[in-house]
PDB file of C-alpha atoms in Angstrom:
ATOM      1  CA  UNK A 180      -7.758 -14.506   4.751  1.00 42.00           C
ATOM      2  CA  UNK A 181      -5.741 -11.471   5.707  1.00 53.00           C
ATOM      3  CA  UNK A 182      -8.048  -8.666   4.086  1.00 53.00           C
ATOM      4  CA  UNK A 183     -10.659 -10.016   7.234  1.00 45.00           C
ATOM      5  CA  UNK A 184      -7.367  -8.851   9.613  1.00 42.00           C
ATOM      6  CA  UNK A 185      -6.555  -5.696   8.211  1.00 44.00           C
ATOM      7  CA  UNK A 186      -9.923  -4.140   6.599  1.00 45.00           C
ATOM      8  CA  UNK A 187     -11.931  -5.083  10.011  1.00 51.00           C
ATOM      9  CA  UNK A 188     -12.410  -1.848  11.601  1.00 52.00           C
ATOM     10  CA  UNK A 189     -14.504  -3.699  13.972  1.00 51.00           C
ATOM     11  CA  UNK A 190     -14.399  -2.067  17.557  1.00 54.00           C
ATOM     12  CA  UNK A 191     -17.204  -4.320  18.961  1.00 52.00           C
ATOM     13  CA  UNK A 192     -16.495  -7.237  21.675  1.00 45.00           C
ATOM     14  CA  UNK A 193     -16.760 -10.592  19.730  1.00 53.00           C
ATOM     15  CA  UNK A 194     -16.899 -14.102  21.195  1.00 48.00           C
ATOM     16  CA  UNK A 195     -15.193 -14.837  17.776  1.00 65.00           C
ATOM     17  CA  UNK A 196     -12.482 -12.511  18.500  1.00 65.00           C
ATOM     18  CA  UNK A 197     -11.788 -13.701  21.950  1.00 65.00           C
ATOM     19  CA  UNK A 198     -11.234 -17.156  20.663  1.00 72.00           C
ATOM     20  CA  UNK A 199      -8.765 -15.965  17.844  1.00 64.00           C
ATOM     21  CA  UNK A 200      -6.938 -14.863  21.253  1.00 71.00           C
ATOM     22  CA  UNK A 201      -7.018 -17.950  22.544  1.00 68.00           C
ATOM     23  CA  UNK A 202      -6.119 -20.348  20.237  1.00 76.00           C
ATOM     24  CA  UNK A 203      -3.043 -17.888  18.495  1.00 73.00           C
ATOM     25  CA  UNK A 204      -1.704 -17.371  22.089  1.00 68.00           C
ATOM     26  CA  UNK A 205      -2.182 -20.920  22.826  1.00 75.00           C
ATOM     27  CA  UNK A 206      -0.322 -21.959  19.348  1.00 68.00           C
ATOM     28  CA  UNK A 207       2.323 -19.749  19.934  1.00 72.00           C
ATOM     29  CA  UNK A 208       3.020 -21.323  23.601  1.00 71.00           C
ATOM     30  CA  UNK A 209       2.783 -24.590  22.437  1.00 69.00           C
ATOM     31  CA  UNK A 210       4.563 -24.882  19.190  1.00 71.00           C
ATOM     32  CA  UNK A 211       5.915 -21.526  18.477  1.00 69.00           C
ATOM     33  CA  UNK A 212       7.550 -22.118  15.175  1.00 81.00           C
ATOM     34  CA  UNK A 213       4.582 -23.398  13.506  1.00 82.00           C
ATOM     35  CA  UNK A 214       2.453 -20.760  14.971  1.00 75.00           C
ATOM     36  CA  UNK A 215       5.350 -18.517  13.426  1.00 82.00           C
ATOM     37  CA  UNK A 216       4.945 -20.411   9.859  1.00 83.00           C
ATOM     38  CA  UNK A 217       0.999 -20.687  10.309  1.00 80.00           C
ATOM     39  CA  UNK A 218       0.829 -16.467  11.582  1.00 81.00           C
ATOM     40  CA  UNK A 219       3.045 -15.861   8.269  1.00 81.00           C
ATOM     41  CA  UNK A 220       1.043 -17.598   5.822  1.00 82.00           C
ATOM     42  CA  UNK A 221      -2.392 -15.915   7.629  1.00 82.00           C
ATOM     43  CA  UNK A 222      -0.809 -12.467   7.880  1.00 83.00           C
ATOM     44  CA  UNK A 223       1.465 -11.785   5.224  1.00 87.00           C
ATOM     45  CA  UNK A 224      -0.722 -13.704   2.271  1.00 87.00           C
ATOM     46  CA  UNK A 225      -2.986 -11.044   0.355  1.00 89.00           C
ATOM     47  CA  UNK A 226      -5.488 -11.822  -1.629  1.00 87.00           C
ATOM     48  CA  UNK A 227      -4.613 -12.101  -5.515  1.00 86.00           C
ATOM     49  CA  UNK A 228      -7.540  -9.944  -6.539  1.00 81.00           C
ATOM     50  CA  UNK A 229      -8.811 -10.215 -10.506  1.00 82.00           C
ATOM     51  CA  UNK A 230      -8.878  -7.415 -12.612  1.00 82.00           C
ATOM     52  CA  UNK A 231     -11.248  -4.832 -11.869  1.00 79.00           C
ATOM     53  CA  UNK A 232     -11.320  -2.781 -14.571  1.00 91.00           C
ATOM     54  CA  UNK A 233     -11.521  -3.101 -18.583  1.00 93.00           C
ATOM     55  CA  UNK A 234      -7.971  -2.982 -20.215  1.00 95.00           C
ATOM     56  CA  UNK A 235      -7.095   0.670 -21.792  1.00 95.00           C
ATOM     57  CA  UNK A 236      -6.531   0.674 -25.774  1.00 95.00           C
ATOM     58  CA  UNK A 237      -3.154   0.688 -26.396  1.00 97.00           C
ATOM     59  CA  UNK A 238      -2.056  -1.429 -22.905  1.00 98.00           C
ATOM     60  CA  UNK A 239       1.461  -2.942 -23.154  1.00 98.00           C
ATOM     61  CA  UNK A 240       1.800  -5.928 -20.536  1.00 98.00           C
ATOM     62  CA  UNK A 241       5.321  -6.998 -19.805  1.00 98.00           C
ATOM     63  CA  UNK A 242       7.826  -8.413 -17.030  1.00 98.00           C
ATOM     64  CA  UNK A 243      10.765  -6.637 -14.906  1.00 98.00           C
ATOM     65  CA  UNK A 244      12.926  -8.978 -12.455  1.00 97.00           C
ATOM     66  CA  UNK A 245      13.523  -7.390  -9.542  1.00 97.00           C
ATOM     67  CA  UNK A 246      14.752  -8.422  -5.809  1.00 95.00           C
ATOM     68  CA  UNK A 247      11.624  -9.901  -4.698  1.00 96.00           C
ATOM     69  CA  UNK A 248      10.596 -11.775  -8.168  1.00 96.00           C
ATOM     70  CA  UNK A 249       9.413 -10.775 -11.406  1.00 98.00           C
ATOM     71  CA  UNK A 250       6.836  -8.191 -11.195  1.00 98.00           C
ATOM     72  CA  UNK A 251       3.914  -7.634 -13.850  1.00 98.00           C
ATOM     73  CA  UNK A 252       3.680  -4.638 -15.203  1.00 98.00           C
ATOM     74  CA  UNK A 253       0.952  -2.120 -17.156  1.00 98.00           C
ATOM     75  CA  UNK A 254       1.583   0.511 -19.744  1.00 98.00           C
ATOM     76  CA  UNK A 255      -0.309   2.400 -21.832  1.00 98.00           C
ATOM     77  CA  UNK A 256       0.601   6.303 -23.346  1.00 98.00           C
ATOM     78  CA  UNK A 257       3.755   7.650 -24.701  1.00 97.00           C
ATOM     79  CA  UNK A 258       5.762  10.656 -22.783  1.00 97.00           C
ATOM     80  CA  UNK A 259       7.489  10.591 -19.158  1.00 98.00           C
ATOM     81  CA  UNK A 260       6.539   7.911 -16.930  1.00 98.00           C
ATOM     82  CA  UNK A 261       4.396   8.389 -14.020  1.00 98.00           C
ATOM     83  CA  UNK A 262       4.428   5.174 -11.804  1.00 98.00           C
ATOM     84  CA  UNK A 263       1.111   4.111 -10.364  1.00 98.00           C
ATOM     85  CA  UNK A 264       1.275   1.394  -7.159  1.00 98.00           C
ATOM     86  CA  UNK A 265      -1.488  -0.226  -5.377  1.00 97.00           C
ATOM     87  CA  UNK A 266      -2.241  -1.335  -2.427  1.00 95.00           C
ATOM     88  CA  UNK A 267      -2.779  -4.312  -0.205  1.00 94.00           C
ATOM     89  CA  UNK A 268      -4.436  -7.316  -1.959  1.00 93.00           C
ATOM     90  CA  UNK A 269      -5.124  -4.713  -4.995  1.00 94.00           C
ATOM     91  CA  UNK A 270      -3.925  -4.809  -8.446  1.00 96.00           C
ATOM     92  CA  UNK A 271      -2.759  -2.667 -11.243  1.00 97.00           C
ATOM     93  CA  UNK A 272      -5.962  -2.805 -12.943  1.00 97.00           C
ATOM     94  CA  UNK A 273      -7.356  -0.583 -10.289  1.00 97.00           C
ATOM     95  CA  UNK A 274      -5.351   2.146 -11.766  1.00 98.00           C
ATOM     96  CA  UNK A 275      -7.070   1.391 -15.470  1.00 98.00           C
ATOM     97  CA  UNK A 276      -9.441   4.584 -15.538  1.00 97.00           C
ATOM     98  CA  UNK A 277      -6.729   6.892 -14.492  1.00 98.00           C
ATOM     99  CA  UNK A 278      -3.975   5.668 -16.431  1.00 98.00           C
ATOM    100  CA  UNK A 279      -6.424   6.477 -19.373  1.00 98.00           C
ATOM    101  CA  UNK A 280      -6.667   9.817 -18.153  1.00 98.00           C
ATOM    102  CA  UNK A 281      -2.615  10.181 -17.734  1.00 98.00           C
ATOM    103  CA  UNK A 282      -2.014   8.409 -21.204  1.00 98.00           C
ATOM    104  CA  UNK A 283      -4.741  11.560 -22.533  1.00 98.00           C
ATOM    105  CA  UNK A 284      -2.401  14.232 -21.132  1.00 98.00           C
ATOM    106  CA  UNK A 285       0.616  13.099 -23.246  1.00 98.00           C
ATOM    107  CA  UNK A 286       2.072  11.076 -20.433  1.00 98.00           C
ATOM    108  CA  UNK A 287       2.884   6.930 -19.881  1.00 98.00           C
ATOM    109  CA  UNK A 288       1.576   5.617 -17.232  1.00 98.00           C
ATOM    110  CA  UNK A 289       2.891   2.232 -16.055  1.00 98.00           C
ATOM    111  CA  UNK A 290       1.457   0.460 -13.035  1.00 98.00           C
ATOM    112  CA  UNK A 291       2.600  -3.376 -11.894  1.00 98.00           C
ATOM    113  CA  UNK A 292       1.694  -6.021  -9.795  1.00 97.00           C
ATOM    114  CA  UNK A 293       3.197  -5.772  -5.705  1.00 97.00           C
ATOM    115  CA  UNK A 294       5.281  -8.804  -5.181  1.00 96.00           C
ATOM    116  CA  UNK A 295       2.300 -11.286  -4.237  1.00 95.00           C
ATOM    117  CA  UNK A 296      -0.187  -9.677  -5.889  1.00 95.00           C
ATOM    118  CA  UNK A 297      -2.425  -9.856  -8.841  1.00 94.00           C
ATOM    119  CA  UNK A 298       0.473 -11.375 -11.442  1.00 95.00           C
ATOM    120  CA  UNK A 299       3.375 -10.743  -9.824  1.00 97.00           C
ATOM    121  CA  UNK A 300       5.765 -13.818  -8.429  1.00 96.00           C
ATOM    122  CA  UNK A 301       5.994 -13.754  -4.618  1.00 93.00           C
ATOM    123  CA  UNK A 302       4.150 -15.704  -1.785  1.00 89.00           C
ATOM    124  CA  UNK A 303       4.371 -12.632   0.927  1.00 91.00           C
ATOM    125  CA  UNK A 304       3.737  -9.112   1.092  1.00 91.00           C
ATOM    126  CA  UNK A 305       4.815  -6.217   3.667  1.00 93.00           C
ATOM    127  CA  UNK A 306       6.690  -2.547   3.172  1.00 95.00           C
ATOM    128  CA  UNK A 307      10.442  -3.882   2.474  1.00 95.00           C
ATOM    129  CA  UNK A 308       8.738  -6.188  -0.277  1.00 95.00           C
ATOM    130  CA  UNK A 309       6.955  -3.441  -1.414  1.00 97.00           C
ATOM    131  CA  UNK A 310       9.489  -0.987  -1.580  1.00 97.00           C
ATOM    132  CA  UNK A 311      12.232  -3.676  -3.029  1.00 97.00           C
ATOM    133  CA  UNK A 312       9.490  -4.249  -5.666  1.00 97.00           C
ATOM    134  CA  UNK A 313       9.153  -0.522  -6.481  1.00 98.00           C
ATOM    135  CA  UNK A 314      12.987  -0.172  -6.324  1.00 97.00           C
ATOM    136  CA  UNK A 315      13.453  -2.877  -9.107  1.00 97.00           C
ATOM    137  CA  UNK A 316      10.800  -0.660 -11.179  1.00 97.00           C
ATOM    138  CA  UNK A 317      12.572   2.645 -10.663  1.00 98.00           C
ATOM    139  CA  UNK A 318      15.771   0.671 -11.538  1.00 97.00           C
ATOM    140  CA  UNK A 319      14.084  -0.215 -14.927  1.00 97.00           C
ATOM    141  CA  UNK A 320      13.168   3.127 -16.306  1.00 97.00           C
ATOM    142  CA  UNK A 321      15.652   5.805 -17.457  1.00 95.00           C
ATOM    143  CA  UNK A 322      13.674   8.606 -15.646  1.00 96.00           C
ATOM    144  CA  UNK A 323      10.128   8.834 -14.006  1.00 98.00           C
ATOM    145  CA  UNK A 324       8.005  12.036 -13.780  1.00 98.00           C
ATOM    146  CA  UNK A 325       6.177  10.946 -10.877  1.00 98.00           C
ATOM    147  CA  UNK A 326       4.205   8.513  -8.622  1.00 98.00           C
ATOM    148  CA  UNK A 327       0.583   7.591  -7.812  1.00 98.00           C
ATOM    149  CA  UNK A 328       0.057   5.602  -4.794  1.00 98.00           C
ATOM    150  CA  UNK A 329      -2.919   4.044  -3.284  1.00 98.00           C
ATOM    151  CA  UNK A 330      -3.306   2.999   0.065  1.00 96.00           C
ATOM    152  CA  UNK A 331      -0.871   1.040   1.472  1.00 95.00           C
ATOM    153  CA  UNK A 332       1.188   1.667  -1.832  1.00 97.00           C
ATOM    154  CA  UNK A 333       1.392   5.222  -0.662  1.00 98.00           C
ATOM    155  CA  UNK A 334       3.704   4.145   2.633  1.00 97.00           C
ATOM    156  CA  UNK A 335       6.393   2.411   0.151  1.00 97.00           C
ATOM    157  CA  UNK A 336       6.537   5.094  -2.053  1.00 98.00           C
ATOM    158  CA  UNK A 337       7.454   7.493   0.801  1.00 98.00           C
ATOM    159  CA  UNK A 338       9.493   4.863   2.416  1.00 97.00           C
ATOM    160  CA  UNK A 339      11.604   4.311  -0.726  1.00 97.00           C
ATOM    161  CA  UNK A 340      15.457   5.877  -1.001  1.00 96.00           C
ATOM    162  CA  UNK A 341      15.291   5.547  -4.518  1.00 97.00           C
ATOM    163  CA  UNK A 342      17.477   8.633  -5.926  1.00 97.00           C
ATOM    164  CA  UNK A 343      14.758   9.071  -9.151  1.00 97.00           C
ATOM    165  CA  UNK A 344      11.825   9.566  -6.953  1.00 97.00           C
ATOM    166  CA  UNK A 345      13.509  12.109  -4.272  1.00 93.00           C
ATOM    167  CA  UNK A 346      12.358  15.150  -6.456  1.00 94.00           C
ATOM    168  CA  UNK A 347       9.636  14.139  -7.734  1.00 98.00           C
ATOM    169  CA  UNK A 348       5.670  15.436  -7.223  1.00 98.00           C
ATOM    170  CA  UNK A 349       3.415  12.878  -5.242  1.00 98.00           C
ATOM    171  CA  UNK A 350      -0.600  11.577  -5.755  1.00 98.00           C
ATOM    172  CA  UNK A 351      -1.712   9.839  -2.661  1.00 98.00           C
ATOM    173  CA  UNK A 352      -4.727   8.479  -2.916  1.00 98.00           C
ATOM    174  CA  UNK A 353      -6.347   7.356   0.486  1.00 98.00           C
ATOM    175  CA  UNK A 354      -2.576   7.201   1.875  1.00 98.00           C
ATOM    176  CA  UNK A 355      -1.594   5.243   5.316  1.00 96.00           C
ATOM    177  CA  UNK A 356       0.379   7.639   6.690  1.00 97.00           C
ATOM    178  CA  UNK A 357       0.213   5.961  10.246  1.00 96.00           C
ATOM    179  CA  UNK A 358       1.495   3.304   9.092  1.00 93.00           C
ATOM    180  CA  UNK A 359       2.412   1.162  11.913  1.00 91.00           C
ATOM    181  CA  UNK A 360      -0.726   2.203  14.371  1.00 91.00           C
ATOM    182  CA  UNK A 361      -2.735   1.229  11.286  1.00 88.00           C
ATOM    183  CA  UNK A 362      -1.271  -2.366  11.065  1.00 87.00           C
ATOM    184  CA  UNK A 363      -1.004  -3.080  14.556  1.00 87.00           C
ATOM    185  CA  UNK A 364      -4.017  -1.503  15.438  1.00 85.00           C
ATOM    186  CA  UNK A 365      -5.982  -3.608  12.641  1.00 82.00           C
ATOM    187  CA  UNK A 366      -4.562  -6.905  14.128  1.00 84.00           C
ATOM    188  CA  UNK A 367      -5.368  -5.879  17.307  1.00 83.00           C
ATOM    189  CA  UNK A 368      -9.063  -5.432  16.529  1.00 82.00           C
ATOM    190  CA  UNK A 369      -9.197  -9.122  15.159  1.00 81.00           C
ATOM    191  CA  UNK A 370      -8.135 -10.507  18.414  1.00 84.00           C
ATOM    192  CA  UNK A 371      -5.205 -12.083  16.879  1.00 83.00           C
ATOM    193  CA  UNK A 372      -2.148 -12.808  19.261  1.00 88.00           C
ATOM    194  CA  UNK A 373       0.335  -9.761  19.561  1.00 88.00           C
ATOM    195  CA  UNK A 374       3.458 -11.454  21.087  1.00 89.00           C
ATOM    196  CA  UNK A 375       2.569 -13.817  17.930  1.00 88.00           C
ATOM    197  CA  UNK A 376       2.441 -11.335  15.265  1.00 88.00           C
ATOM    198  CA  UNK A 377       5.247  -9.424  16.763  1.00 90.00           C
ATOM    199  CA  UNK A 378       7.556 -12.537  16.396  1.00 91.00           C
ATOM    200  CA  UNK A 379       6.456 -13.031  12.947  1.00 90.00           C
ATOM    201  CA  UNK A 380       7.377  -9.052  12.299  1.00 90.00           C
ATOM    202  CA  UNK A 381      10.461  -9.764  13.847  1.00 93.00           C
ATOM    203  CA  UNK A 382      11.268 -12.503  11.850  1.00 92.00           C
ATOM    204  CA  UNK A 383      10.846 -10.098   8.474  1.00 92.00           C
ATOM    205  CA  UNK A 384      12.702  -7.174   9.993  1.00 93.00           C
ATOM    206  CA  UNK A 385      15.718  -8.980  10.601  1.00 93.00           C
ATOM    207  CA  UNK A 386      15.280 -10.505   6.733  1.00 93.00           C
ATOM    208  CA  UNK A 387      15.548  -7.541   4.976  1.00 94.00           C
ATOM    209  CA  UNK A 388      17.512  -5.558   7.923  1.00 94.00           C
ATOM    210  CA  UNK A 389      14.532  -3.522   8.104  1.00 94.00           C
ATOM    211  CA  UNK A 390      13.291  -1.959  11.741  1.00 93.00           C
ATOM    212  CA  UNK A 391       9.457  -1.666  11.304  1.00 91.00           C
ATOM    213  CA  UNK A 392      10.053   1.115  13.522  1.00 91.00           C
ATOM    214  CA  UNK A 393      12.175   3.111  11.187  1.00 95.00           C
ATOM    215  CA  UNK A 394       8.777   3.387   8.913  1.00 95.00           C
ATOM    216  CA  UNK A 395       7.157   6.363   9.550  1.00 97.00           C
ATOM    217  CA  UNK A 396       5.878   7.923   6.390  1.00 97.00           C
ATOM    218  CA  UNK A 397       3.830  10.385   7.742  1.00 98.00           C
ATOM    219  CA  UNK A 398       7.323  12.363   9.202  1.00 98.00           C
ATOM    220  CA  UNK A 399       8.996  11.535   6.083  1.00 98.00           C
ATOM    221  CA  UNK A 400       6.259  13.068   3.709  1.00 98.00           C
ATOM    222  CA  UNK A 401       6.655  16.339   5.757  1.00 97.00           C
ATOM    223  CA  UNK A 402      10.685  15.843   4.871  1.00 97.00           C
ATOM    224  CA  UNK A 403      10.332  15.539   1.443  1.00 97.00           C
ATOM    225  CA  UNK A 404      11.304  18.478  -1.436  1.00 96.00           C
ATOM    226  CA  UNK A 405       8.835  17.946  -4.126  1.00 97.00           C
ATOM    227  CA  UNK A 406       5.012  18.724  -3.892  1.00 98.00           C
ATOM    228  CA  UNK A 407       2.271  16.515  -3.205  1.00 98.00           C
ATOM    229  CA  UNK A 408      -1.392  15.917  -3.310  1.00 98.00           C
ATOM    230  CA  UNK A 409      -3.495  13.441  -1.470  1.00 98.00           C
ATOM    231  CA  UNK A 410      -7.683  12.587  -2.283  1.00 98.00           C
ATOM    232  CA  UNK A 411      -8.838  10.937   0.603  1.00 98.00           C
ATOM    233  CA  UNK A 412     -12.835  10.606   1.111  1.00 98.00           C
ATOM    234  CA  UNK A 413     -13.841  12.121   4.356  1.00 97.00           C
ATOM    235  CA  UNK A 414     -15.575   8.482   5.628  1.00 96.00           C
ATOM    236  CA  UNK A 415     -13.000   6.617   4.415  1.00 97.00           C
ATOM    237  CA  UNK A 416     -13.202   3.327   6.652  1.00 93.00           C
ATOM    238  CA  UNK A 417      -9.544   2.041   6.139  1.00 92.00           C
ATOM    239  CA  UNK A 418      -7.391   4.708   6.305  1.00 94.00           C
ATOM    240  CA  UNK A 419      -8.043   7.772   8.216  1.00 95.00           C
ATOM    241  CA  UNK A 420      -8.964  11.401   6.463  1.00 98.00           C
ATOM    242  CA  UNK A 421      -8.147  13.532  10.251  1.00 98.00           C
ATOM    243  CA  UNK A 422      -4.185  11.946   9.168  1.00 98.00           C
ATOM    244  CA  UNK A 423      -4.358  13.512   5.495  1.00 98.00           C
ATOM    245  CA  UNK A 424      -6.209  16.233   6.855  1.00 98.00           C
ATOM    246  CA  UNK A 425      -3.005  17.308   9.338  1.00 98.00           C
ATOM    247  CA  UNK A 426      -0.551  16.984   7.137  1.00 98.00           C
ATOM    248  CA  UNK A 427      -2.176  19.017   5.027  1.00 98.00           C
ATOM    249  CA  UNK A 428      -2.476  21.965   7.632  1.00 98.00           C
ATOM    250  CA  UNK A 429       1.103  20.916   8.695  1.00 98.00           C
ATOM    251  CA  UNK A 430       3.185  20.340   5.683  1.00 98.00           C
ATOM    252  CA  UNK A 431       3.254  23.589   2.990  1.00 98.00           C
ATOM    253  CA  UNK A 432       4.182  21.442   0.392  1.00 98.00           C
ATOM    254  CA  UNK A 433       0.902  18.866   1.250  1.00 98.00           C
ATOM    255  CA  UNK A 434      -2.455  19.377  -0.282  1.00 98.00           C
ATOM    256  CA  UNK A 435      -5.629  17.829   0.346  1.00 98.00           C
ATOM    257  CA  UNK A 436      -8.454  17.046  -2.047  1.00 98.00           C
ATOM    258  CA  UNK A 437     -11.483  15.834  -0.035  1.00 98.00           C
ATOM    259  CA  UNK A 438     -14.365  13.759  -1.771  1.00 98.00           C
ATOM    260  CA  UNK A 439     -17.568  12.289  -0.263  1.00 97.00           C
ATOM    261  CA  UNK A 440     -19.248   9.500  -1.058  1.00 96.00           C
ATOM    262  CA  UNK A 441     -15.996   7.607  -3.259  1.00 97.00           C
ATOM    263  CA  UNK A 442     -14.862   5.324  -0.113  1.00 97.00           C
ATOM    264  CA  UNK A 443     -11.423   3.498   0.222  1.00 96.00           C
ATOM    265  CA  UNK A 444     -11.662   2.240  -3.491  1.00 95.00           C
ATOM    266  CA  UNK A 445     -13.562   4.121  -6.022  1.00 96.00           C
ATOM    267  CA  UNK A 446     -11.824   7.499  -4.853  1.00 98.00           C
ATOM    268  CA  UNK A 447      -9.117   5.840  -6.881  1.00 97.00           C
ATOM    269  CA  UNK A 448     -10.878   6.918  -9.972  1.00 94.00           C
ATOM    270  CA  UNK A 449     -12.400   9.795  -8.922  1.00 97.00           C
ATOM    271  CA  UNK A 450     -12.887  12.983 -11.158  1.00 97.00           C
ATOM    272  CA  UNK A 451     -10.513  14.588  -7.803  1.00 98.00           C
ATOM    273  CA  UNK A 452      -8.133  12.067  -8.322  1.00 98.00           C
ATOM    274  CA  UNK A 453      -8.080  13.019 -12.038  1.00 98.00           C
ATOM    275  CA  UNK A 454      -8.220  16.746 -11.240  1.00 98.00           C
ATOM    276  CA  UNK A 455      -5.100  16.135  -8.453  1.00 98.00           C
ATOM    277  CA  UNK A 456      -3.312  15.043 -11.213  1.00 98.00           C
ATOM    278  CA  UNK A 457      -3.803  17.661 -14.149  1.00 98.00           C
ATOM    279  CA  UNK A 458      -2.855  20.182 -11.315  1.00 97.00           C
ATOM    280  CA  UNK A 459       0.715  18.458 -10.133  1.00 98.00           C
ATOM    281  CA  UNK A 460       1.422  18.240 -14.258  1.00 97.00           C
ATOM    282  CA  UNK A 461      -0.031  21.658 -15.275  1.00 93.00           C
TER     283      UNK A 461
END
């Protein structure tokens, strides 16, 4: 139910949308702690997506327990580990065609399941999951090369502390980088109740004693040390190419591979994408 909330893009009135208003704001009056369990379950539940993609020859499937559950993982190739994470209500298997490519190059890549997603244990999914998941997978490898990041993967990657990924070279592939106008702008459109979804963000923050404000990965991208590439399609629907685009002009150590045609999805095995990664390795 949530991928109709946060991939509407939707900018057109909407009886529909009016009475989402309505009845959420109504809810929220009248019973606000259901509304608050009711908003979670409709807002934080991806959807557990099948595979999308044939399995690569050679793919090791295995476990790792971290702080939000235990967390499928992917691996296929032998060398230093590049991590690959998707985004929301995606899967691992998204990454098959380009972990092929990385296992080609002489390096292992290992993607996993978000917590809620695809295999992984876990009923909810936002950033401090998502970055406590990655964490726990960091935690589990001796050393990592470098990340891949799709989407809304791309805004935990930045947002994670972890010390092995300070120094390390970026892909982002169709990155959020405005984050938080992207997710409250995308509830917005769907008419859904903002004092109502606010409470339900403020119920998560104070969780994981995580401000929402505090995430802000386009800044933090310009912050970081190590180089990075993004492929973003120009008329990407979902996440906006004009944010890629400036921090590209902005940020020396940024560069931006633009594609046409590939969309929010596909780009993610794009010949650029492939090319993006032969040229942070080479």
């Amino acid at each position: 139910m949530s991928d109709k909330i946060y991939f509407n893009t939707s900018k057109k009135f909407s009886f529909k949308k009016k009475m989402v208003n309505l009845t959420t704001r109504a809810h929220h009056k009248l019973a606000p702690n259901h509304a608050k369990r009711t908003a979670k379950k409709l807002l934080l539940t991806p959807v557990r997506s099948k595979p999308k993609n044939a399995e690569p020859k050679g793919l090791i499937i295995s476990e790792v327990s971290t702080s939000e559950g235990v967390l499928k993982t992917y691996r296929v190739g032998t060398g230093p580990v590049w991590l690959l994470t998707h985004g929301w209500s995606g899967t691992a298997s998204q990454f098959f065609p380009l972990m092929e490519h990385i296992a080609s190059k002489g390096y292992t890549a290992l993607a996993y399941d978000h917590p809620a997603h695809g295999q992984s244990e876990g009923a909810y999914g936002h950033i401090p999951a998502f970055v406590g998941g990655l964490e726990g997978l960091l935690d589990s490898e001796e050393e990592v090369a470098g990340l891949v990041g799709h989407s809304m993967g791309t805004a935990a990657a930045i947002e994670c502390k972890h010390a092995k990924l300070q120094d390390k070279p970026l892909l982002l592939i169709a990155p959020v980088l405005d984050y938080l106008d992207n997710l409250f702008g995308s509830v917005a459109r769907s008419g859904y109740s903002m004092r109502l979804f606010e409470a339900v963000v403020d119920d998560i923050q104070n969780q994981y004693h995580y401000p929402i404000t505090s995430i802000d990965p386009y800044n933090k991208l310009g912050r970081r040390t190590a180089p990075t590439m993004i492929v973003h399609d120009e008329k990407d629907r979902f996440t906006k190419y004009s944010v890629s685009e400036k921090a590209a002009k902005e940020m020396p150590l940024v560069t931006l591979i633009t594609t046409q045609g590939q969309g929010h999805g596909r780009v993610m095995h794009s010949d650029e994408a492939k090319a993006a990664f032969d040229t942070l390795t080479s």
